[in-house]
PDB file of C-alpha atoms in Angstrom:
ATOM      1  CA  MET A1124      -0.165   0.070   0.257  1.00  0.00           C
ATOM      2  CA  GLN A1125       1.128   3.400  -0.063  1.00  0.00           C
ATOM      3  CA  CYS A1126       1.132   5.814   2.449  1.00  0.00           C
ATOM      4  CA  GLN A1127       2.043   9.675   3.370  1.00  0.00           C
ATOM      5  CA  LEU A1128       4.958  10.912   5.470  1.00  0.00           C
ATOM      6  CA  GLU A1129       3.464  13.327   8.259  1.00  0.00           C
ATOM      7  CA  HIS A1130       6.198  13.168  10.829  1.00  0.00           C
ATOM      8  CA  ILE A1131       8.665  11.153  12.162  1.00  0.00           C
ATOM      9  CA  ARG A1132       8.574  10.735  16.132  1.00  0.00           C
ATOM     10  CA  ASP A1133      11.709   8.570  16.981  1.00  0.00           C
ATOM     11  CA  GLY A1134      13.865   6.297  14.541  1.00  0.00           C
ATOM     12  CA  ASP A1135      11.350   3.301  14.031  1.00  0.00           C
ATOM     13  CA  THR A1136       8.064   5.241  14.604  1.00  0.00           C
ATOM     14  CA  LEU A1137       6.549   7.464  12.184  1.00  0.00           C
ATOM     15  CA  VAL A1138       2.677   9.423  11.582  1.00  0.00           C
ATOM     16  CA  VAL A1139       1.517   7.928   7.484  1.00  0.00           C
ATOM     17  CA  ARG A1140      -1.078   9.136   5.729  1.00  0.00           C
ATOM     18  CA  VAL A1141      -3.034   5.964   4.464  1.00  0.00           C
ATOM     19  CA  GLY A1142      -6.391   7.844   2.275  1.00  0.00           C
ATOM     20  CA  THR A1143      -8.087  10.210   4.894  1.00  0.00           C
ATOM     21  CA  GLU A1144      -6.870   8.669   7.831  1.00  0.00           C
ATOM     22  CA  ILE A1145      -3.668   9.414   9.987  1.00  0.00           C
ATOM     23  CA  THR A1146      -1.977   6.693  12.001  1.00  0.00           C
ATOM     24  CA  ASP A1147       1.538   5.787  13.306  1.00  0.00           C
ATOM     25  CA  LEU A1148       3.420   3.285  12.198  1.00  0.00           C
ATOM     26  CA  ARG A1149       5.595   1.147  13.833  1.00  0.00           C
ATOM     27  CA  LEU A1150       9.214  -0.290  12.045  1.00  0.00           C
ATOM     28  CA  TYR A1151       8.443  -4.261  11.920  1.00  0.00           C
ATOM     29  CA  GLY A1152      11.223  -6.877  13.047  1.00  0.00           C
ATOM     30  CA  ILE A1153      13.126  -3.834  14.522  1.00  0.00           C
ATOM     31  CA  ASP A1154      14.835  -1.851  17.536  1.00  0.00           C
ATOM     32  CA  CYS A1155      16.372   1.572  17.604  1.00  0.00           C
ATOM     33  CA  PRO A1156      17.809   3.239  20.597  1.00  0.00           C
ATOM     34  CA  GLU A1157      15.946   5.926  22.022  1.00  0.00           C
ATOM     35  CA  LEU A1158      16.127   9.196  21.302  1.00  0.00           C
ATOM     36  CA  ASP A1159      17.611  10.241  25.134  1.00  0.00           C
ATOM     37  CA  GLN A1160      20.266   6.760  24.458  1.00  0.00           C
ATOM     38  CA  PRO A1161      23.131   6.659  22.759  1.00  0.00           C
ATOM     39  CA  TYR A1162      22.911   6.650  19.191  1.00  0.00           C
ATOM     40  CA  GLY A1163      18.901   7.433  19.830  1.00  0.00           C
ATOM     41  CA  ASP A1164      19.026  10.629  17.830  1.00  0.00           C
ATOM     42  CA  VAL A1165      21.379   9.804  15.502  1.00  0.00           C
ATOM     43  CA  ALA A1166      18.697   6.868  14.086  1.00  0.00           C
ATOM     44  CA  ARG A1167      15.992   9.046  13.922  1.00  0.00           C
ATOM     45  CA  SER A1168      17.812  11.998  11.319  1.00  0.00           C
ATOM     46  CA  ARG A1169      18.905   9.044   9.455  1.00  0.00           C
ATOM     47  CA  LEU A1170      14.902   7.352   9.207  1.00  0.00           C
ATOM     48  CA  GLN A1171      14.650  11.286   8.322  1.00  0.00           C
ATOM     49  CA  GLU A1172      17.434  10.992   5.567  1.00  0.00           C
ATOM     50  CA  LEU A1173      16.038   8.344   4.026  1.00  0.00           C
ATOM     51  CA  LEU A1174      12.574   8.519   3.862  1.00  0.00           C
ATOM     52  CA  GLY A1175      12.733  13.059   3.428  1.00  0.00           C
ATOM     53  CA  PRO A1176      12.627  12.763  -0.251  1.00  0.00           C
ATOM     54  CA  HIS A1177      10.144  10.160  -0.541  1.00  0.00           C
ATOM     55  CA  PRO A1178       7.227  11.864   0.555  1.00  0.00           C
ATOM     56  CA  GLU A1179       5.137   8.638  -0.886  1.00  0.00           C
ATOM     57  CA  LEU A1180       6.286   5.405   0.876  1.00  0.00           C
ATOM     58  CA  ASP A1181       5.732   1.701  -0.161  1.00  0.00           C
ATOM     59  CA  VAL A1182       4.407  -0.107   3.246  1.00  0.00           C
ATOM     60  CA  ILE A1183       3.916  -3.527   3.857  1.00  0.00           C
ATOM     61  CA  GLU A1184       1.821  -4.145   6.591  1.00  0.00           C
ATOM     62  CA  LEU A1185       2.395  -7.318   8.784  1.00  0.00           C
ATOM     63  CA  ASP A1186       0.824  -6.544  11.899  1.00  0.00           C
ATOM     64  CA  ARG A1187      -0.770  -4.101  14.702  1.00  0.00           C
ATOM     65  CA  ASP A1188       0.983  -4.065  18.165  1.00  0.00           C
ATOM     66  CA  HIS A1189      -0.908  -3.941  21.423  1.00  0.00           C
ATOM     67  CA  TYR A1190      -0.537   0.613  21.096  1.00  0.00           C
ATOM     68  CA  ASP A1191      -2.376  -0.913  17.446  1.00  0.00           C
ATOM     69  CA  ARG A1192      -0.069   0.907  15.264  1.00  0.00           C
ATOM     70  CA  MET A1193       0.528  -0.704  12.606  1.00  0.00           C
ATOM     71  CA  VAL A1194       3.201  -2.629  12.215  1.00  0.00           C
ATOM     72  CA  ALA A1195       5.377  -2.503   8.550  1.00  0.00           C
ATOM     73  CA  GLU A1196       8.527  -2.847   6.064  1.00  0.00           C
ATOM     74  CA  VAL A1197       8.820   0.385   4.676  1.00  0.00           C
ATOM     75  CA  TRP A1198      10.238   0.552   1.031  1.00  0.00           C
ATOM     76  CA  VAL A1199      12.106   2.884  -1.128  1.00  0.00           C
ATOM     77  CA  GLY A1200      12.261   2.186  -4.417  1.00  0.00           C
ATOM     78  CA  LYS A1201      13.905  -0.822  -4.084  1.00  0.00           C
ATOM     79  CA  CYS A1202      15.121  -0.556  -0.225  1.00  0.00           C
ATOM     80  CA  CYS A1203      14.281  -1.783   2.258  1.00  0.00           C
ATOM     81  CA  ILE A1204      14.745   0.871   5.787  1.00  0.00           C
ATOM     82  CA  ASN A1205      13.949  -1.801   8.189  1.00  0.00           C
ATOM     83  CA  THR A1206      17.116  -3.725   7.248  1.00  0.00           C
ATOM     84  CA  GLN A1207      19.145  -0.431   5.494  1.00  0.00           C
ATOM     85  CA  LEU A1208      18.754   1.064   9.693  1.00  0.00           C
ATOM     86  CA  LEU A1209      20.165  -2.754  10.635  1.00  0.00           C
ATOM     87  CA  ARG A1210      22.869  -2.409   8.376  1.00  0.00           C
ATOM     88  CA  GLU A1211      23.718   0.725   9.309  1.00  0.00           C
ATOM     89  CA  GLY A1212      23.708  -0.047  12.903  1.00  0.00           C
ATOM     90  CA  LEU A1213      21.503   1.789  13.988  1.00  0.00           C
ATOM     91  CA  ALA A1214      19.400  -0.107  15.167  1.00  0.00           C
ATOM     92  CA  VAL A1215      18.918  -3.995  16.349  1.00  0.00           C
ATOM     93  CA  ALA A1216      17.069  -7.038  15.010  1.00  0.00           C
ATOM     94  CA  TYR A1217      13.635  -7.374  17.649  1.00  0.00           C
ATOM     95  CA  ARG A1218      13.751 -10.913  17.503  1.00  0.00           C
ATOM     96  CA  PHE A1219      11.359 -11.605  19.354  1.00  0.00           C
ATOM     97  CA  HIS A1220       8.951 -10.528  16.961  1.00  0.00           C
ATOM     98  CA  LEU A1221      10.875 -11.562  14.017  1.00  0.00           C
ATOM     99  CA  GLN A1222       8.781 -14.083  12.590  1.00  0.00           C
ATOM    100  CA  GLY A1223       9.356 -16.625   8.817  1.00  0.00           C
ATOM    101  CA  LYS A1224      10.646 -15.177   5.551  1.00  0.00           C
ATOM    102  CA  TYR A1225      11.746 -12.112   7.716  1.00  0.00           C
ATOM    103  CA  ARG A1226      13.545 -13.404  10.716  1.00  0.00           C
ATOM    104  CA  GLN A1227      17.327 -14.545   8.389  1.00  0.00           C
ATOM    105  CA  ARG A1228      17.366 -11.005   6.536  1.00  0.00           C
ATOM    106  CA  TYR A1229      16.550  -9.227   9.485  1.00  0.00           C
ATOM    107  CA  ILE A1230      19.675 -11.110  11.693  1.00  0.00           C
ATOM    108  CA  THR A1231      22.104 -11.457   8.643  1.00  0.00           C
ATOM    109  CA  ALA A1232      22.062  -7.315   8.086  1.00  0.00           C
ATOM    110  CA  GLU A1233      22.090  -7.030  12.180  1.00  0.00           C
ATOM    111  CA  ALA A1234      25.583  -8.981  11.495  1.00  0.00           C
ATOM    112  CA  ILE A1235      26.713  -6.647   8.996  1.00  0.00           C
ATOM    113  CA  ALA A1236      27.068  -3.812  11.494  1.00  0.00           C
ATOM    114  CA  LYS A1237      27.672  -5.809  14.161  1.00  0.00           C
ATOM    115  CA  ARG A1238      30.668  -7.909  12.355  1.00  0.00           C
ATOM    116  CA  GLN A1239      31.577  -3.823  11.627  1.00  0.00           C
ATOM    117  CA  LYS A1240      31.284  -2.146  15.053  1.00  0.00           C
ATOM    118  CA  LEU A1241      29.163   0.075  12.993  1.00  0.00           C
ATOM    119  CA  GLN A1242      26.896   3.218  15.490  1.00  0.00           C
ATOM    120  CA  TRP A1243      24.933   0.772  17.746  1.00  0.00           C
ATOM    121  CA  TRP A1244      27.699  -1.577  17.876  1.00  0.00           C
ATOM    122  CA  SER A1245      30.548   0.510  18.518  1.00  0.00           C
ATOM    123  CA  GLN A1246      29.883   1.013  22.107  1.00  0.00           C
ATOM    124  CA  SER A1247      31.984  -1.118  24.882  1.00  0.00           C
ATOM    125  CA  GLU A1248      28.714  -1.157  27.217  1.00  0.00           C
ATOM    126  CA  PHE A1249      25.376  -0.828  26.005  1.00  0.00           C
ATOM    127  CA  GLU A1250      21.747  -1.266  27.189  1.00  0.00           C
ATOM    128  CA  MET A1251      19.377  -2.538  24.552  1.00  0.00           C
ATOM    129  CA  PRO A1252      16.146  -0.604  23.965  1.00  0.00           C
ATOM    130  CA  TRP A1253      14.245  -3.356  24.964  1.00  0.00           C
ATOM    131  CA  ASP A1254      15.704  -3.309  28.825  1.00  0.00           C
ATOM    132  CA  TYR A1255      16.588   0.613  28.620  1.00  0.00           C
ATOM    133  CA  ARG A1256      12.532   1.100  28.298  1.00  0.00           C
ATOM    134  CA  ARG A1257      11.804  -1.244  30.709  1.00  0.00           C
ATOM    135  CA  ARG A1258      14.162  -0.182  33.811  1.00  0.00           C
ATOM    136  CA  ILE A1259      13.177   3.629  33.139  1.00  0.00           C
ATOM    137  CA  ARG A1260       9.120   3.026  32.191  1.00  0.00           C
ATOM    138  CA  GLY A1261       8.499  -0.402  33.066  1.00  0.00           C
ATOM    139  CA  ASP A1262       8.226  -0.901  29.734  1.00  0.00           C
ATOM    140  CA  GLY A1263       9.504  -2.935  27.224  1.00  0.00           C
ATOM    141  CA  ASN A1264       7.265  -2.754  24.392  1.00  0.00           C
ATOM    142  CA  GLY A1265       8.059  -0.282  21.650  1.00  0.00           C
TER     143      GLY A1265
END
């Protein structure tokens, strides 16, 4: 389906317009650092760069989460934004939610960044985004 980008909340959540409806969209299978974690603002800025010049997005809706957000892959041309953020080290694979044909592609994309110690993976110590949310808000969900 085609959506129009309204704005970006953080590294893995956008607001899109589908027809006349405005809805939150959570990028499937990835978890970016929270904005107040290291690389959280970098992930958000990079998502803005990737999507900014493309107001029309191709979206594959895969689920709805417990916040009723659309959970989806977002494509710009032949580039899957979800796996691009993983390959650049600006997201971690959300293994809890990866299923079927997506699982290996996402884990492989993350492994590329880990091996090269890109961005998030360059830190000697880090707290996974879901652990950070659980500690700060008592909520490990995205």
